[in-house]
C-alpha positions as CSV (number, residue, x, y, z in Angstrom):
1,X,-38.2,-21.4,-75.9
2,X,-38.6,-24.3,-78.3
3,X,-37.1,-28.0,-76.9
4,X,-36.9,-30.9,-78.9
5,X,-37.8,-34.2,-77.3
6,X,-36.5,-37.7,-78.8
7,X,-37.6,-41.0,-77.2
8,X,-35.1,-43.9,-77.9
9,X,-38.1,-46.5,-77.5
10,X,-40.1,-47.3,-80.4
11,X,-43.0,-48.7,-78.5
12,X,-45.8,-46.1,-78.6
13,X,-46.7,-46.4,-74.5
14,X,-43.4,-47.0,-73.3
15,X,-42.0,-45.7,-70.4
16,X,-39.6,-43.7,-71.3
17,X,-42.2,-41.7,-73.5
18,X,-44.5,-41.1,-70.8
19,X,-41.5,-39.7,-69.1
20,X,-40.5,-37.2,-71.7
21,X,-43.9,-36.6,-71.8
22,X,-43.6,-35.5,-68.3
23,X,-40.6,-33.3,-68.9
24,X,-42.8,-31.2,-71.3
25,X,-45.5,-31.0,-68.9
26,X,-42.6,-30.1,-66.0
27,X,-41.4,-27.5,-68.8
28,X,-42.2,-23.7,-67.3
29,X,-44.6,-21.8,-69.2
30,X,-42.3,-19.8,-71.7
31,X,-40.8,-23.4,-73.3
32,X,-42.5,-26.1,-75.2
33,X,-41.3,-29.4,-76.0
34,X,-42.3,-31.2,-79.4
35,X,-41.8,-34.6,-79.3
36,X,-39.7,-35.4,-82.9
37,X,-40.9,-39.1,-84.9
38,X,-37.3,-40.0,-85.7
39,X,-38.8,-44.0,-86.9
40,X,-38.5,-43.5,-90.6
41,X,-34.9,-43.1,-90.6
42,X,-33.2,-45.5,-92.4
43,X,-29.9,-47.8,-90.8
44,X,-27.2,-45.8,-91.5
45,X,-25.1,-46.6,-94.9
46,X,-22.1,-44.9,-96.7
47,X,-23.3,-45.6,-99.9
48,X,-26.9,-43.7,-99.2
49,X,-24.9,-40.7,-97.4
50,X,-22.9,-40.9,-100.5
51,X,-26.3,-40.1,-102.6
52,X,-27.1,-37.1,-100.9
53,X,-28.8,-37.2,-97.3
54,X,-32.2,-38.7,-96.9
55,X,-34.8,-36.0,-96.7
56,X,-36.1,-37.4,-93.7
57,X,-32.6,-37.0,-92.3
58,X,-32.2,-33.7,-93.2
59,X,-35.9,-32.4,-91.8
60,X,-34.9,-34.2,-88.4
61,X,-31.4,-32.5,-88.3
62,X,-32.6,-29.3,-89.2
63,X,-35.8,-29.3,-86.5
64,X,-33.2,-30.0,-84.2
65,X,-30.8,-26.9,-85.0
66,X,-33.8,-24.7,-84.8
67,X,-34.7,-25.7,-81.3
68,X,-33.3,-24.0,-77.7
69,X,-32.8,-27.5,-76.2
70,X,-33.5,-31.0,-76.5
71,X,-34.8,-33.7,-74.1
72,X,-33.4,-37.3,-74.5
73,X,-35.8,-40.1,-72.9
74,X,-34.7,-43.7,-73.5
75,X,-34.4,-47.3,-72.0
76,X,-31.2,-49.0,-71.3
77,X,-30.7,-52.2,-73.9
78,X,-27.9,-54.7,-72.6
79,X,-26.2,-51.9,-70.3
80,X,-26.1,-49.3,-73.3
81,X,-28.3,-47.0,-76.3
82,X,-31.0,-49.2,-78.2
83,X,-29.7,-49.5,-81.4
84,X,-31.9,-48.0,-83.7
85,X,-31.6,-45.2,-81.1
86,X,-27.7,-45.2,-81.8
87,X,-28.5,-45.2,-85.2
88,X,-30.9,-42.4,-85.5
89,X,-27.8,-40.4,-83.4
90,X,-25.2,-41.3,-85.7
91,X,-27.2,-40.0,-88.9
92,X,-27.9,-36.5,-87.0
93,X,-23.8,-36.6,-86.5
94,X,-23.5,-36.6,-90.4
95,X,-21.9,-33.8,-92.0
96,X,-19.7,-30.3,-90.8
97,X,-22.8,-28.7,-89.6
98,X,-23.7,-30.8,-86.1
99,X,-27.0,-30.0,-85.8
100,X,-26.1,-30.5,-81.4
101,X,-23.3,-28.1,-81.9
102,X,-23.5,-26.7,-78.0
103,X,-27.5,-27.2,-77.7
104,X,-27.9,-28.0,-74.5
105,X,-29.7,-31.3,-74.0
106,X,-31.1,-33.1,-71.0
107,X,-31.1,-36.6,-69.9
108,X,-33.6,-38.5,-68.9
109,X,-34.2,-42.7,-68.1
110,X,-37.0,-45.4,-67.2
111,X,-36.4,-48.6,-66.4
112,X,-38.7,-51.8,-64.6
113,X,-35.6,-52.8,-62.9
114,X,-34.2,-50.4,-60.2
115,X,-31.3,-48.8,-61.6
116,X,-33.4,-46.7,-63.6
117,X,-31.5,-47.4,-66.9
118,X,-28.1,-45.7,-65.3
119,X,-26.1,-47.0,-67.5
120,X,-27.4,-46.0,-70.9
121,X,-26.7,-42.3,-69.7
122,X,-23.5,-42.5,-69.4
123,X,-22.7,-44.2,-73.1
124,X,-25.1,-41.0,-74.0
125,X,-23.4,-38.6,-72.6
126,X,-19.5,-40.4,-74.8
127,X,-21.5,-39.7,-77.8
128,X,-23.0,-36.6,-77.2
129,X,-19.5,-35.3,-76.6
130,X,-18.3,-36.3,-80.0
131,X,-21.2,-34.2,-81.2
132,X,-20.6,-31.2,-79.4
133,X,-23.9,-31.0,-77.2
134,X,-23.5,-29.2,-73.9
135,X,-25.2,-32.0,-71.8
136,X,-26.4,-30.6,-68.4
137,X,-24.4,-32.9,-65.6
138,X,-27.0,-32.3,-62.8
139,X,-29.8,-32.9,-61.6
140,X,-29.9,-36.9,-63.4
141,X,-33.0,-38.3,-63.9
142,X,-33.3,-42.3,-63.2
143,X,-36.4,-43.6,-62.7
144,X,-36.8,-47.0,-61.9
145,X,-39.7,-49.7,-60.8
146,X,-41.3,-46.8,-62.9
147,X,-44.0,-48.9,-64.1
148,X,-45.2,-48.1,-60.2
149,X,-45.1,-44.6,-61.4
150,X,-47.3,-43.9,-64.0
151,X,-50.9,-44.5,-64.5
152,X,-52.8,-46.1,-67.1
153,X,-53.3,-43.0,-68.9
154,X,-49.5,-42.8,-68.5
155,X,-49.1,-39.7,-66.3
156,X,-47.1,-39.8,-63.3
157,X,-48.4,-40.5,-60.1
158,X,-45.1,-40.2,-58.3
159,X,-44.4,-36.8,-56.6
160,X,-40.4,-37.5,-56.1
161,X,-40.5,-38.8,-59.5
162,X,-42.3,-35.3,-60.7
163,X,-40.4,-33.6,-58.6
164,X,-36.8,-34.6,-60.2
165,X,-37.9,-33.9,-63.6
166,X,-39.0,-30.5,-62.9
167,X,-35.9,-30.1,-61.6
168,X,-34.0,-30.9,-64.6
169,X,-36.2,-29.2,-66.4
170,X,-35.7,-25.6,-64.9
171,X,-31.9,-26.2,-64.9
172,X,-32.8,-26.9,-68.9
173,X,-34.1,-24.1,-69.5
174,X,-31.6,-21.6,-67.3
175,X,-29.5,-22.8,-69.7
176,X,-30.6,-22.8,-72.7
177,X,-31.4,-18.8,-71.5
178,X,-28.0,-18.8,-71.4
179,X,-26.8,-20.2,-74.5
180,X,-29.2,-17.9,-76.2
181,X,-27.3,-15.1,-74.0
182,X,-24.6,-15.5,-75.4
183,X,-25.4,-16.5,-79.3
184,X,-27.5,-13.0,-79.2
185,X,-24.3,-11.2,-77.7
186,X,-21.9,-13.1,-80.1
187,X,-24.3,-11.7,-83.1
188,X,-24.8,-8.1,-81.4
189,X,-22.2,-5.3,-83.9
190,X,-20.1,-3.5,-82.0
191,X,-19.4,-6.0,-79.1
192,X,-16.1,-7.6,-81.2
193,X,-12.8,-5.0,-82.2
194,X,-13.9,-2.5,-79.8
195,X,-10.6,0.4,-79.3
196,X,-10.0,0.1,-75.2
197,X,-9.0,3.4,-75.5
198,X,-12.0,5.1,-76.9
Protein backbone atom coordinates (compact mmCIF):
# COMPACT_ATOMS: atom_id res chain seq x y z
CA UNK A 1 0.00 0.00 0.00
CA UNK A 2 1.46 3.35 -0.86
CA UNK A 3 0.18 6.55 1.53
CA UNK A 4 0.98 9.97 0.85
CA UNK A 5 1.81 12.15 3.80
CA UNK A 6 1.44 16.19 3.66
CA UNK A 7 2.56 18.30 6.56
CA UNK A 8 0.73 21.79 6.61
CA UNK A 9 3.80 23.31 8.69
CA UNK A 10 6.67 24.58 6.82
CA UNK A 11 9.03 24.45 9.66
CA UNK A 12 11.41 21.42 9.17
CA UNK A 13 11.06 20.10 13.11
CA UNK A 14 7.72 20.96 13.75
CA UNK A 15 5.35 19.11 15.47
CA UNK A 16 3.02 18.26 13.34
CA UNK A 17 5.89 16.53 11.21
CA UNK A 18 7.22 14.48 13.82
CA UNK A 19 3.67 13.31 14.12
CA UNK A 20 3.16 12.27 10.61
CA UNK A 21 6.31 10.91 11.02
CA UNK A 22 4.83 8.75 13.57
CA UNK A 23 1.84 7.76 11.53
CA UNK A 24 4.40 6.18 9.00
CA UNK A 25 6.19 4.39 11.68
CA UNK A 26 2.50 3.34 13.27
CA UNK A 27 1.76 2.25 9.50
CA UNK A 28 1.58 -1.95 9.47
CA UNK A 29 4.17 -3.53 7.48
CA UNK A 30 2.35 -3.91 3.98
CA UNK A 31 1.92 0.23 3.69
CA UNK A 32 4.52 2.91 3.44
CA UNK A 33 4.10 6.54 3.77
CA UNK A 34 6.24 9.07 1.74
CA UNK A 35 6.18 12.23 3.04
CA UNK A 36 5.34 14.76 -0.30
CA UNK A 37 7.65 18.49 -0.28
CA UNK A 38 4.52 20.43 -1.42
CA UNK A 39 6.95 24.18 -0.59
CA UNK A 40 7.63 25.05 -4.13
CA UNK A 41 4.12 25.60 -5.06
CA UNK A 42 3.41 28.82 -6.01
CA UNK A 43 0.16 31.05 -4.43
CA UNK A 44 -2.45 30.17 -6.47
CA UNK A 45 -3.34 32.59 -9.58
CA UNK A 46 -5.88 32.44 -12.48
CA UNK A 47 -3.80 33.94 -14.78
CA UNK A 48 -0.81 31.07 -14.22
CA UNK A 49 -3.66 28.24 -14.28
CA UNK A 50 -4.62 29.97 -17.34
CA UNK A 51 -0.86 29.17 -18.83
CA UNK A 52 -1.01 25.67 -18.29
CA UNK A 53 -0.44 24.06 -14.66
CA UNK A 54 2.80 24.48 -13.02
CA UNK A 55 4.88 21.33 -13.32
CA UNK A 56 5.45 21.25 -9.85
CA UNK A 57 1.64 21.21 -9.51
CA UNK A 58 1.10 18.63 -11.72
CA UNK A 59 3.93 16.09 -10.25
CA UNK A 60 2.30 16.79 -6.67
CA UNK A 61 -1.29 16.03 -7.98
CA UNK A 62 -0.33 13.18 -9.84
CA UNK A 63 1.85 11.43 -6.74
CA UNK A 64 -1.18 11.91 -5.00
CA UNK A 65 -3.61 9.99 -7.52
CA UNK A 66 -1.16 7.14 -7.61
CA UNK A 67 -1.16 6.62 -3.81
CA UNK A 68 -3.77 4.15 -1.67
CA UNK A 69 -4.19 6.86 1.01
CA UNK A 70 -2.97 10.04 2.28
CA UNK A 71 -2.06 11.28 5.77
CA UNK A 72 -2.72 15.01 6.56
CA UNK A 73 -0.61 16.49 9.66
CA UNK A 74 -0.99 20.17 10.33
CA UNK A 75 -1.17 22.95 13.01
CA UNK A 76 -4.21 25.05 13.72
CA UNK A 77 -3.47 28.95 12.59
CA UNK A 78 -6.11 31.42 14.09
CA UNK A 79 -8.79 28.54 14.62
CA UNK A 80 -8.35 27.28 10.91
CA UNK A 81 -5.77 25.67 7.84
CA UNK A 82 -2.33 27.68 7.58
CA UNK A 83 -2.56 29.34 4.58
CA UNK A 84 0.04 28.33 2.40
CA UNK A 85 -1.48 24.98 3.50
CA UNK A 86 -4.93 26.11 2.03
CA UNK A 87 -3.19 27.10 -0.85
CA UNK A 88 -1.25 24.14 -1.72
CA UNK A 89 -5.01 22.35 -1.31
CA UNK A 90 -6.65 24.54 -3.56
CA UNK A 91 -4.03 24.03 -6.50
CA UNK A 92 -4.38 20.07 -6.03
CA UNK A 93 -8.41 20.94 -6.37
CA UNK A 94 -7.60 22.37 -9.95
CA UNK A 95 -9.06 20.85 -12.85
CA UNK A 96 -11.89 17.76 -13.68
CA UNK A 97 -9.63 15.14 -12.55
CA UNK A 98 -9.47 15.60 -8.40
CA UNK A 99 -6.58 13.96 -7.73
CA UNK A 100 -8.64 13.06 -3.92
CA UNK A 101 -11.41 11.74 -5.84
CA UNK A 102 -12.55 9.02 -2.91
CA UNK A 103 -8.85 8.46 -1.55
CA UNK A 104 -9.22 7.91 1.64
CA UNK A 105 -7.28 10.30 3.79
CA UNK A 106 -6.51 10.59 7.53
CA UNK A 107 -6.41 13.33 9.90
CA UNK A 108 -4.01 14.12 12.13
CA UNK A 109 -3.09 17.48 14.64
CA UNK A 110 -0.36 18.96 17.17
CA UNK A 111 -0.71 21.71 19.02
CA UNK A 112 1.40 23.36 22.37
CA UNK A 113 -1.91 24.45 23.62
CA UNK A 114 -4.35 21.72 24.77
CA UNK A 115 -6.94 21.45 22.25
CA UNK A 116 -4.61 19.70 20.10
CA UNK A 117 -5.39 21.93 17.00
CA UNK A 118 -9.26 20.67 17.03
CA UNK A 119 -10.40 23.09 15.15
CA UNK A 120 -8.27 23.04 12.02
CA UNK A 121 -9.83 19.52 11.41
CA UNK A 122 -12.91 20.29 11.10
CA UNK A 123 -12.37 23.33 8.30
CA UNK A 124 -10.26 20.22 6.71
CA UNK A 125 -12.63 17.97 6.61
CA UNK A 126 -15.39 21.28 4.59
CA UNK A 127 -12.75 21.23 2.08
CA UNK A 128 -11.89 17.90 1.68
CA UNK A 129 -15.62 17.28 0.93
CA UNK A 130 -15.64 19.72 -1.96
CA UNK A 131 -12.76 17.52 -3.24
CA UNK A 132 -14.28 14.36 -3.00
CA UNK A 133 -11.82 12.56 -0.43
CA UNK A 134 -13.40 9.91 1.76
CA UNK A 135 -12.09 11.30 5.05
CA UNK A 136 -12.08 8.54 7.79
CA UNK A 137 -14.55 10.09 10.81
CA UNK A 138 -12.90 7.95 13.58
CA UNK A 139 -10.60 7.39 15.50
CA UNK A 140 -9.39 11.59 15.56
CA UNK A 141 -6.10 12.31 16.29
CA UNK A 142 -5.44 15.59 18.59
CA UNK A 143 -2.46 15.83 20.27
CA UNK A 144 -1.93 18.53 22.43
CA UNK A 145 0.91 19.92 25.12
CA UNK A 146 2.62 17.70 22.41
CA UNK A 147 5.81 19.34 22.83
CA UNK A 148 5.72 16.97 26.18
CA UNK A 149 5.44 14.22 23.71
CA UNK A 150 8.25 13.93 21.55
CA UNK A 151 11.88 13.85 22.15
CA UNK A 152 14.62 15.68 20.92
CA UNK A 153 15.17 13.41 18.12
CA UNK A 154 11.47 13.97 17.65
CA UNK A 155 10.03 10.55 18.24
CA UNK A 156 7.31 10.03 20.50
CA UNK A 157 7.62 9.26 23.98
CA UNK A 158 4.00 9.13 24.66
CA UNK A 159 2.30 5.67 24.72
CA UNK A 160 -1.46 7.10 24.54
CA UNK A 161 -0.20 9.39 22.08
CA UNK A 162 1.32 6.21 19.97
CA UNK A 163 -1.35 4.40 20.79
CA UNK A 164 -4.06 6.78 18.99
CA UNK A 165 -2.15 7.01 15.89
CA UNK A 166 -1.84 3.42 15.37
CA UNK A 167 -5.13 3.36 15.70
CA UNK A 168 -6.03 5.64 12.94
CA UNK A 169 -3.62 4.16 11.16
CA UNK A 170 -5.06 0.57 10.96
CA UNK A 171 -8.54 1.98 10.38
CA UNK A 172 -6.39 3.77 7.26
CA UNK A 173 -5.42 1.15 5.84
CA UNK A 174 -8.75 -1.26 6.28
CA UNK A 175 -9.91 1.16 4.22
CA UNK A 176 -7.96 1.93 1.71
CA UNK A 177 -8.07 -2.26 1.35
CA UNK A 178 -11.37 -1.54 0.76
CA UNK A 179 -11.37 1.11 -1.72
CA UNK A 180 -8.92 -0.94 -3.61
CA UNK A 181 -11.75 -3.73 -3.22
CA UNK A 182 -13.87 -2.26 -4.85
CA UNK A 183 -11.82 -0.15 -7.74
CA UNK A 184 -10.35 -3.90 -8.61
CA UNK A 185 -14.02 -5.22 -8.70
CA UNK A 186 -15.32 -2.12 -10.63
CA UNK A 187 -12.41 -2.91 -13.28
CA UNK A 188 -12.93 -6.90 -13.18
CA UNK A 189 -15.02 -7.87 -17.04
CA UNK A 190 -17.86 -9.76 -16.52
CA UNK A 191 -19.04 -8.28 -13.10
CA UNK A 192 -21.33 -5.28 -15.08
CA UNK A 193 -24.56 -6.54 -17.68
CA UNK A 194 -24.55 -9.90 -16.33
CA UNK A 195 -28.22 -11.85 -17.78
CA UNK A 196 -29.89 -12.93 -14.13
CA UNK A 197 -31.27 -15.55 -15.93
CA UNK A 198 -28.20 -17.35 -17.24
Amino acid sequence: MDVIGLCGSLRRNSLNRMLLDLAGDCLAPEARLHVCDWRALPPLDADLLAAGMPDCVQQLRERIRRADGVVLATPEYNFSIPGMFKNALDWISRGDDQPLRNKPVALLSASPGPLGGARVQYELRKVLQCMEAVVLARPEVFVGHAAQKFDEQGLCSDTATRSFTMAQMQALLRQMEQHRRLHDSAQTPGLHGLNPSA
